[in-house]
Short mmCIF file of C-alpha atoms in Angstrom, two decimals:
data_model
loop_
_atom_site.label_atom_id
_atom_site.label_comp_id
_atom_site.label_asym_id
_atom_site.label_seq_id
_atom_site.Cartn_x
_atom_site.Cartn_y
_atom_site.Cartn_z
CA MET A 134 3.37 2.68 20.03
CA ARG A 135 4.23 2.14 16.35
CA ARG A 136 6.39 -0.82 15.38
CA ALA A 137 7.89 -1.89 12.05
CA LEU A 138 9.64 -5.04 10.82
CA ILE A 139 11.80 -4.33 7.77
CA ALA A 140 13.24 -7.33 5.89
CA GLY A 141 15.58 -7.21 2.90
CA LEU A 142 17.13 -10.39 1.47
CA ASP A 143 19.98 -10.32 -1.06
CA TYR A 144 21.54 -13.71 -0.30
CA TYR A 145 19.93 -17.04 -1.29
CA ASP A 146 21.37 -20.55 -1.16
CA THR A 147 19.86 -21.67 -4.47
CA ARG A 148 19.03 -18.42 -6.31
CA PRO A 149 21.01 -15.57 -7.86
CA MET A 150 21.86 -12.90 -5.33
CA LEU A 151 19.92 -9.67 -5.46
CA SER A 152 21.93 -6.47 -5.47
CA HIS A 153 19.69 -3.98 -3.71
CA ALA A 154 17.09 -5.62 -1.43
CA THR A 155 18.99 -4.99 1.80
CA ALA A 156 19.85 -1.43 0.77
CA ASP A 157 16.20 -0.76 -0.14
CA ALA A 158 15.07 -2.17 3.21
CA GLN A 159 17.51 0.05 5.08
CA ARG A 160 16.24 3.14 3.24
CA VAL A 161 12.69 2.28 4.28
CA ALA A 162 13.78 1.70 7.88
CA ASP A 163 15.65 5.03 7.97
CA ILE A 164 12.73 7.10 6.66
CA LEU A 165 10.21 5.45 9.01
CA LEU A 166 12.34 5.95 12.11
CA HIS A 167 11.54 9.66 12.55
CA HIS A 168 8.91 12.18 11.55
CA GLY A 169 9.95 15.23 9.56
CA ASP A 170 10.47 17.23 12.75
CA GLY A 171 12.87 14.62 14.15
CA THR A 172 10.50 13.08 16.69
CA GLN A 173 10.20 9.30 17.04
CA ASN A 174 7.93 7.58 14.52
CA PHE A 175 8.29 3.79 14.20
CA ALA A 176 10.40 1.57 16.43
CA THR A 177 12.05 -0.42 13.64
CA SER A 178 13.59 -3.89 13.58
CA VAL A 179 15.66 -4.72 10.49
CA LEU A 180 16.41 -8.18 9.08
CA SER A 181 19.26 -7.77 6.59
CA GLY A 182 20.17 -10.89 4.60
CA LYS A 183 23.08 -9.30 2.80
CA ASP A 184 25.40 -12.34 2.57
CA GLU A 185 25.83 -15.97 3.61
CA ALA A 186 26.88 -14.97 7.12
CA HIS A 187 23.60 -13.11 7.53
CA ARG A 188 21.24 -15.52 5.79
CA ILE A 189 17.60 -15.36 6.95
CA SER A 190 15.54 -18.53 7.28
CA ALA A 191 11.79 -18.89 6.86
CA ARG A 192 11.55 -19.78 10.56
CA GLU A 193 13.45 -16.64 11.57
CA LEU A 194 11.26 -14.42 9.40
CA LYS A 195 8.06 -15.98 10.75
CA ILE A 196 9.18 -15.59 14.38
CA ALA A 197 9.99 -11.92 13.75
CA LEU A 198 6.60 -11.45 12.07
CA LEU A 199 4.79 -13.07 15.00
CA ASP A 200 6.68 -10.82 17.39
CA LEU A 201 5.59 -7.77 15.37
CA PHE A 202 1.91 -8.58 15.08
CA THR A 203 1.21 -10.26 18.42
CA LYS A 204 2.25 -7.29 20.54
CA ASP A 205 -0.35 -4.69 21.41
CA CYS A 206 0.41 -1.47 19.50
CA GLU A 207 -1.35 1.21 17.52
CA THR A 208 0.30 0.46 14.16
CA ALA A 209 2.33 -2.54 12.99
CA LEU A 210 4.11 -2.32 9.62
CA PHE A 211 5.82 -5.15 7.70
CA TYR A 212 8.05 -4.41 4.69
CA TYR A 213 9.68 -7.15 2.61
CA SER A 214 12.10 -6.90 -0.29
CA GLY A 215 13.32 -10.11 -1.93
CA TYR A 216 12.24 -13.10 -3.97
CA GLY A 217 8.70 -14.42 -4.07
CA TYR A 218 6.94 -17.37 -5.67
CA PHE A 219 3.32 -17.47 -6.83
CA ARG A 220 1.08 -20.08 -8.33
CA GLN A 221 -2.64 -19.63 -8.85
CA THR A 222 -3.95 -18.50 -5.45
CA GLU A 223 -0.83 -19.45 -3.46
CA GLY A 224 2.14 -17.24 -2.71
CA TYR A 225 5.39 -17.45 -0.75
CA LEU A 226 8.09 -15.06 0.40
CA ILE A 227 11.33 -16.85 -0.43
CA THR A 228 13.99 -16.81 2.30
CA SER A 229 17.72 -17.54 2.15
CA ASP A 230 17.38 -21.22 3.09
CA CYS A 231 14.65 -22.21 0.63
CA MET A 232 15.46 -25.23 -1.53
CA ARG A 233 12.12 -25.27 -3.35
CA ASP A 234 9.86 -22.49 -4.57
CA ASP A 235 7.18 -23.29 -1.98
CA ASP A 236 9.61 -23.59 0.93
CA GLY A 237 9.29 -19.99 2.01
CA LEU A 238 6.93 -18.12 4.29
CA SER A 239 3.39 -18.57 3.01
CA LEU A 240 1.47 -15.39 2.26
CA HIS A 241 -1.54 -17.15 3.75
CA ASP A 242 0.36 -17.26 7.04
CA VAL A 243 1.47 -13.62 6.70
CA PHE A 244 -2.09 -12.41 6.16
CA ALA A 245 -3.51 -14.69 8.86
CA ILE A 246 -0.99 -13.38 11.41
CA ALA A 247 -1.84 -9.78 10.45
CA ASN A 248 -5.59 -10.45 10.68
CA LYS A 249 -5.22 -11.78 14.21
CA SER A 250 -3.06 -8.88 15.34
CA LYS A 251 -4.18 -6.68 18.23
CA ALA A 252 -2.74 -3.66 16.44
CA LYS A 253 -5.31 -1.13 15.31
CA ASN A 254 -3.59 -0.70 11.95
CA LYS A 255 -1.72 -3.43 10.08
CA ILE A 256 0.31 -2.32 7.06
CA ILE A 257 2.01 -4.78 4.68
CA ILE A 258 4.36 -3.52 1.95
CA LEU A 259 5.81 -6.17 -0.37
CA ASP A 260 8.46 -5.54 -3.04
CA VAL A 261 8.86 -8.92 -4.69
CA ARG A 262 11.04 -10.37 -7.48
CA HIS A 263 9.83 -13.54 -9.19
CA ASN A 264 10.37 -15.81 -12.20
CA GLY A 265 6.79 -16.61 -13.13
CA PRO A 266 3.13 -15.62 -13.03
CA VAL A 267 1.80 -13.73 -10.05
CA ILE A 268 -1.57 -13.09 -8.47
CA GLU A 269 -3.12 -10.65 -10.92
CA SER A 270 -6.17 -9.66 -8.91
CA CYS A 271 -7.23 -8.98 -5.38
CA GLN A 272 -10.92 -9.44 -6.09
CA ASP A 273 -11.39 -11.62 -3.01
CA ALA A 274 -9.31 -9.39 -0.76
CA GLU A 275 -12.33 -8.37 1.31
CA LYS A 276 -12.62 -12.04 2.30
CA VAL A 277 -8.91 -12.27 3.11
CA PHE A 278 -8.22 -9.08 5.06
CA HIS A 279 -9.93 -8.06 8.27
CA GLU A 280 -10.58 -4.48 9.27
CA GLY A 281 -7.45 -2.43 9.81
CA VAL A 282 -5.28 -4.14 7.17
CA THR A 283 -3.60 -2.22 4.34
CA LEU A 284 -1.61 -3.89 1.55
CA LEU A 285 0.75 -2.23 -0.94
CA TRP A 286 2.27 -4.84 -3.23
CA ASN A 287 4.74 -4.61 -6.10
CA ASP A 288 5.93 -7.59 -8.10
CA GLN A 289 8.13 -7.79 -11.15
CA ILE A 290 10.27 -10.23 -13.09
CA TYR A 291 13.81 -10.69 -11.77
CA ASP A 292 16.30 -8.55 -13.68
CA ALA A 293 20.00 -9.17 -12.99
CA SER A 294 20.92 -5.69 -14.25
CA GLU A 295 18.61 -3.96 -11.77
CA THR A 296 20.51 -1.87 -9.23
CA THR A 297 17.58 -0.53 -7.25
CA SER A 298 13.85 -1.01 -6.92
CA ARG A 299 11.85 1.81 -8.46
CA PHE A 300 8.86 0.84 -6.33
CA THR A 301 10.77 1.25 -3.06
CA LYS A 302 12.43 4.41 -4.38
CA LEU A 303 8.97 5.93 -4.97
CA VAL A 304 7.75 4.77 -1.53
CA VAL A 305 10.69 6.52 0.15
CA GLU A 306 10.25 9.66 -1.96
CA GLY A 307 6.58 9.73 -1.05
CA LEU A 308 7.38 9.45 2.65
CA GLN A 309 10.00 12.17 2.35
CA GLY A 310 7.31 14.58 1.21
CA ALA A 311 6.78 14.03 -2.52
CA ALA A 312 3.37 12.57 -1.67
CA VAL A 313 0.79 15.22 -0.85
CA ALA A 314 0.30 15.37 2.92
CA ASN A 315 -3.06 16.16 4.47
CA GLU A 316 -3.91 19.27 6.50
CA TRP A 317 -2.07 17.88 9.52
CA GLY A 318 1.11 17.08 7.58
CA GLU A 319 0.47 13.33 7.62
CA ILE A 320 1.28 11.01 4.72
CA THR A 321 -1.01 8.01 4.35
CA PRO A 322 -0.67 4.84 2.25
CA SER A 323 -3.24 6.14 -0.23
CA LYS A 324 -1.22 9.34 -0.69
CA VAL A 325 1.93 7.30 -1.35
CA TYR A 326 0.06 5.26 -3.95
CA ALA A 327 -1.38 8.40 -5.55
CA TYR A 328 2.17 9.78 -5.84
CA MET A 329 3.33 6.57 -7.54
CA ASP A 330 0.39 6.74 -9.91
CA SER A 331 1.27 10.31 -10.89
CA VAL A 332 4.92 9.42 -11.60
CA LEU A 333 4.49 6.11 -13.46
CA GLU A 334 3.92 6.22 -17.20
CA ALA A 335 0.49 5.22 -18.50
CA GLN A 336 1.80 1.91 -19.89
CA GLU A 337 3.64 0.97 -16.69
CA LYS A 338 2.13 -1.58 -14.35
CA ARG A 339 0.70 -0.16 -11.13
CA PRO A 340 1.36 -1.76 -7.74
CA LEU A 341 -1.60 -3.46 -6.12
CA PHE A 342 -3.20 -1.42 -3.35
CA TYR A 343 -5.91 -2.54 -0.94
CA THR A 344 -7.07 -1.21 2.39
CA ASN A 345 -9.86 -2.04 4.80
CA THR A 346 -9.77 0.88 7.21
CA LYS A 347 -12.28 3.31 8.66
CA THR A 348 -9.83 5.75 10.25
CA LEU A 349 -6.78 7.68 9.14
CA VAL A 350 -3.63 5.55 8.81
CA SER A 351 -0.57 7.80 8.91
CA LEU A 352 2.84 6.49 7.84
CA ARG A 353 4.81 9.62 8.58
CA ARG A 354 4.29 13.25 9.53
CA ILE A 355 6.37 15.76 7.58
CA GLN A 356 5.02 19.00 9.00
CA THR A 357 2.55 20.41 11.48
CA ASN A 358 0.11 23.10 10.42
CA GLN A 359 0.06 25.23 13.54
CA ASN A 360 -2.51 27.59 12.03
CA SER A 361 -5.07 24.89 11.37
CA THR A 362 -8.20 25.19 13.49
CA SER A 363 -9.72 21.97 12.17
CA GLU A 364 -10.15 19.05 14.50
CA HIS A 365 -7.63 16.28 13.92
CA PRO A 366 -9.22 13.43 11.94
CA SER A 367 -8.37 10.79 14.55
CA THR A 368 -11.36 12.09 16.52
CA HIS A 369 -13.81 11.20 13.75
CA THR A 370 -15.29 7.83 12.90
CA LYS A 371 -15.66 8.64 9.20
CA ILE A 372 -12.21 10.11 8.86
CA ALA A 373 -11.34 8.21 5.71
CA LYS A 374 -13.49 10.63 3.74
CA GLN A 375 -10.80 13.26 4.34
CA GLU A 376 -8.58 11.23 2.01
CA ARG A 377 -10.77 11.11 -1.10
CA LEU A 378 -9.25 11.82 -4.50
CA ASP A 379 -11.23 14.29 -6.56
CA SER A 380 -9.43 13.63 -9.85
CA PRO A 381 -11.38 11.26 -12.16
CA SER A 382 -8.13 10.21 -13.86
CA ASN A 383 -6.60 9.14 -10.57
CA LEU A 384 -9.76 7.29 -9.67
CA GLN A 385 -9.56 5.32 -12.92
CA HIS A 386 -5.97 4.38 -12.12
CA PHE A 387 -7.09 3.01 -8.76
CA GLU A 388 -9.75 0.92 -10.48
CA ARG A 389 -7.22 -0.32 -13.01
CA SER A 390 -4.90 -1.41 -10.20
CA ASN A 391 -7.42 -3.97 -8.93
CA LEU A 392 -8.61 -1.92 -5.98
CA VAL A 393 -11.55 -3.88 -4.64
CA ASN A 394 -14.81 -2.75 -3.05
CA LEU A 395 -14.44 0.69 -4.59
CA GLU A 396 -18.03 1.64 -3.75
CA GLN A 397 -17.38 0.97 -0.06
CA TYR A 398 -13.93 2.54 -0.06
CA GLN A 399 -14.49 5.82 1.70
CA TYR A 400 -11.24 7.41 0.60
CA PHE A 401 -12.55 7.89 -2.91
CA GLU A 402 -16.12 9.00 -2.41
CA PRO A 403 -17.13 10.93 -5.57
CA LYS A 404 -18.13 14.55 -5.08
CA LYS A 405 -21.84 15.23 -5.52
CA PRO A 406 -22.69 17.82 -8.22
CA LYS A 407 -23.61 21.27 -7.00
CA LYS A 408 -27.23 22.46 -7.20
CA GLU A 409 -26.44 24.66 -10.19
CA GLU A 410 -24.85 21.74 -12.03
CA ARG A 411 -27.87 19.52 -11.34
CA PHE A 412 -30.19 22.29 -12.62
CA PHE A 413 -28.32 22.69 -15.90
CA GLN A 414 -28.13 18.91 -16.35
CA MET A 415 -31.90 18.72 -15.91
CA MET A 416 -32.53 21.59 -18.38
CA LYS A 417 -30.21 19.94 -20.89
CA SER A 418 -32.22 16.72 -20.63
CA TYR A 419 -35.48 18.62 -21.19
CA TRP A 420 -33.96 20.35 -24.24
CA TYR A 421 -32.97 17.01 -25.77
CA LEU A 422 -36.50 15.68 -25.21
CA TRP A 423 -38.01 18.80 -26.85
CA ILE A 424 -35.72 18.51 -29.89
CA SER A 425 -36.55 14.80 -30.22
CA GLY A 426 -40.28 15.63 -30.16
CA LYS A 427 -39.89 18.29 -32.86
CA ASN A 428 -38.21 15.76 -35.12
#
């Protein structure tokens, strides 16, 4: 069983309305509902705070989050689009009823609920608008997130002229198939991030990406390779190695995006040089030593 809670909040009692959060949330819900072949993917629940009549309180959001993460399922996914507030190491998802910046749903509570979940895989996708500084690093993420948790986080300054979120647009495009699927036609969070990284300009800020998983986490299947004779990765304990990126430039982008514990992150295990390459490297070293001795 795969379950998803999708929340998009446009209406706020004390803040300017957003113009696209609910529409972005609905696009995410629609793409997650079915695989590419039309079969059921996630059972989705949508919280749409589109106007005053549909305002969403912090209590309502927390109850829905508890319902998502306390039930026994294979994968639980939480997506949020709306305002957020951050100060130093604290963060809050702002809901419609918030009177103060720190009235919303604490990120500490969100992460704690996810950590305690019985779900094998816990995926959190945050698309946040804010008016101040944000958490710039996830260097202590390994202390915050337990095994099985994946975080994909975008934050940017509120812009009244914005009509859609580019972050969510890229997430949906990736899930539709723009992201490179693996041999079994499955799109994983790392593949979605890699797609974003390839599209964004060099000067553009990357979303924050962190995962603490040992097995394949599939968001959506777009095709099935009927001719593949390989064993499906879900049968392997070290499956994450199937997801490594071989491009050094992409690897640097992941490092620049505050990906923590890179050495332990099995998705991006560097390829070992071939025997011939090691031989020529060794001969090159000997040649340099010989030249230095001659001089």
